[in-house]
CSV table of C-alpha atoms in Angstrom, one decimal:
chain,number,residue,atom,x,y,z
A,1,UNK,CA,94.5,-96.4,165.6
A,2,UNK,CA,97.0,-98.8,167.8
A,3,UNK,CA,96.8,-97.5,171.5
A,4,UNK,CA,98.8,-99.1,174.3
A,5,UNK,CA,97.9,-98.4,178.1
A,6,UNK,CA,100.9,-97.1,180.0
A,7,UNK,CA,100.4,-96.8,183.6
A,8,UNK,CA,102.8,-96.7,186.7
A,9,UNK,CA,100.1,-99.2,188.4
A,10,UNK,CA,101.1,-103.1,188.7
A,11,UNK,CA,100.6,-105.1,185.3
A,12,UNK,CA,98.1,-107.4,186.8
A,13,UNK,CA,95.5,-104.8,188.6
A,14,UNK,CA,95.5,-103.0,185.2
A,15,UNK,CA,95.0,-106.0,183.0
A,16,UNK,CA,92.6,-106.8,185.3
A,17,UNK,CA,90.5,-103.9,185.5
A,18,UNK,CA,90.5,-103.6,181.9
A,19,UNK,CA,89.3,-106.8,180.9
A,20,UNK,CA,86.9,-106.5,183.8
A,21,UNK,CA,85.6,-103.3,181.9
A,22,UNK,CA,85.3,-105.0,178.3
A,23,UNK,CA,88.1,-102.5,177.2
A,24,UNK,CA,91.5,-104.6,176.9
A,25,UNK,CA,90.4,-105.5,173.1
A,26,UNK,CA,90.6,-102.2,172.5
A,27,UNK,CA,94.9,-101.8,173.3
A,28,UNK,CA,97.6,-103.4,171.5
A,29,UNK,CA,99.3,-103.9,174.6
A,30,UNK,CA,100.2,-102.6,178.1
A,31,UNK,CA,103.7,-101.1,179.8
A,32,UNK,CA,104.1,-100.5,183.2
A,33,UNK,CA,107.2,-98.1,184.7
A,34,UNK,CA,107.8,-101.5,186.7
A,35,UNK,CA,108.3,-103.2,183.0
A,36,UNK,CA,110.7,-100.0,182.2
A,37,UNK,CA,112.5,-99.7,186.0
A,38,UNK,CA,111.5,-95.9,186.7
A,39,UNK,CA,108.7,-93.6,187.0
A,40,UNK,CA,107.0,-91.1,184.8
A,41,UNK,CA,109.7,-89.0,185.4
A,42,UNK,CA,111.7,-90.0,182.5
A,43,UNK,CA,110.1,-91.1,179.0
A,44,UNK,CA,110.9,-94.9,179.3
A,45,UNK,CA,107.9,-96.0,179.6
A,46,UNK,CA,106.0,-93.6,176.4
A,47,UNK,CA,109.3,-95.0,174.7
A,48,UNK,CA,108.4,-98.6,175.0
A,49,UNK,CA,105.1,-97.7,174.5
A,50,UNK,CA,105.9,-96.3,170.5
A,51,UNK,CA,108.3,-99.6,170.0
A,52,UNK,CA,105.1,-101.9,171.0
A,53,UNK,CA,103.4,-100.2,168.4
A,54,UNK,CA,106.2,-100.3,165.8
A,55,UNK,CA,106.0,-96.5,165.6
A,56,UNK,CA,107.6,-93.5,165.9
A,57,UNK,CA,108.2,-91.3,169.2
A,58,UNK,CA,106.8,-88.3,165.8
A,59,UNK,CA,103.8,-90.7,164.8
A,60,UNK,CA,102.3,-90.9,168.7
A,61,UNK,CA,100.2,-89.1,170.7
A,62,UNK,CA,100.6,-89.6,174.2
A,63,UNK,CA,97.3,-88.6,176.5
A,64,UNK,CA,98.5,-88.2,180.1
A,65,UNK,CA,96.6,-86.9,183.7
A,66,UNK,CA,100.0,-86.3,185.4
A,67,UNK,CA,101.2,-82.9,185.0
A,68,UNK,CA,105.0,-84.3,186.3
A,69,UNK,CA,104.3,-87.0,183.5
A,70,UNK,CA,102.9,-84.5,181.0
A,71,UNK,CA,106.4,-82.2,181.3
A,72,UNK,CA,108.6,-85.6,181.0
A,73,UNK,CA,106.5,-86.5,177.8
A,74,UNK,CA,106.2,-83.2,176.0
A,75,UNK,CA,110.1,-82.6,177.2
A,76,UNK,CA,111.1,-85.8,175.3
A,77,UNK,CA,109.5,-84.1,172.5
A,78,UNK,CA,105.9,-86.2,171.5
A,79,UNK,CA,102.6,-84.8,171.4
A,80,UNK,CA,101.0,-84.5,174.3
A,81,UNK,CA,96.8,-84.4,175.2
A,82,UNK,CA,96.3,-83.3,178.7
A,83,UNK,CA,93.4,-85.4,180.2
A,84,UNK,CA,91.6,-83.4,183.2
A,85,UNK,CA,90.4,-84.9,186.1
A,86,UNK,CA,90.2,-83.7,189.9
A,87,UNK,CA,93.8,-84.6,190.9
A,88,UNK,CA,94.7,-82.1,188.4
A,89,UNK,CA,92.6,-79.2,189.1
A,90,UNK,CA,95.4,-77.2,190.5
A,91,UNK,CA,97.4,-77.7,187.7
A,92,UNK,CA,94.4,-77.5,185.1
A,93,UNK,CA,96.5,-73.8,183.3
A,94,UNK,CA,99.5,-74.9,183.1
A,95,UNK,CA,99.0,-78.4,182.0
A,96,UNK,CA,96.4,-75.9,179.0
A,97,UNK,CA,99.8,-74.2,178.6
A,98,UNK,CA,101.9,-76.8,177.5
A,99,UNK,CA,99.7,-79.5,175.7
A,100,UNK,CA,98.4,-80.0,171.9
A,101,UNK,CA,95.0,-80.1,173.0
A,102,UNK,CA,93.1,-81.3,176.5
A,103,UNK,CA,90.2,-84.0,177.3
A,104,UNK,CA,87.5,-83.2,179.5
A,105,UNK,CA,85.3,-86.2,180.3
């Protein structure tokens, strides 16, 4: 599978922490909504995301711990996976509600 890391941290303290963590090998490449000039709040950066890949916005599957970024992804139409952790325990239903499937780690 080709994966890319989009985040709305800075480019460098991302690439950092993933090469720091042995895990950078594992992405094709990284967006940031700096790289794409807005937040989560639109799909821009999911968007560049597929055309770093060379795919389809049909052929991804975006996995997401925002629930504002969740609705702007599954809006925009892709798959969604809702990943849980504690900043999202409020909004643990409704994120179940609206994705393809959840994470739990």
């Amino acid at each position: 599978y080709k994966m890319v890391v989009g985040t709305a941290n800075e480019y460098d303290m991302c690439k950092s922490a993933l090469v720091r963590n042995n895990v950078m090998d594992f992405f094709e490449d990284l967006v940031t909504c700096s790289m794409v000039g807005c937040s989560k709040e639109r799909p821009d950066i999911y968007l560049l995301a597929c055309e770093k890949m060379g795919l389809s916005m049909e052929d991804c599957v975006i996995f997401e711990d925002s629930y504002f970024a969740i609705n702007t992804a599954t809006k925009a139409g892709f798959s969604v996976i809702g990943v849980y952790d504690d900043t999202v325990e409020e909004n643990w239903e409704n994120i179940c509600k609206i994705t393809d499937g959840q994470v739990v780690f």
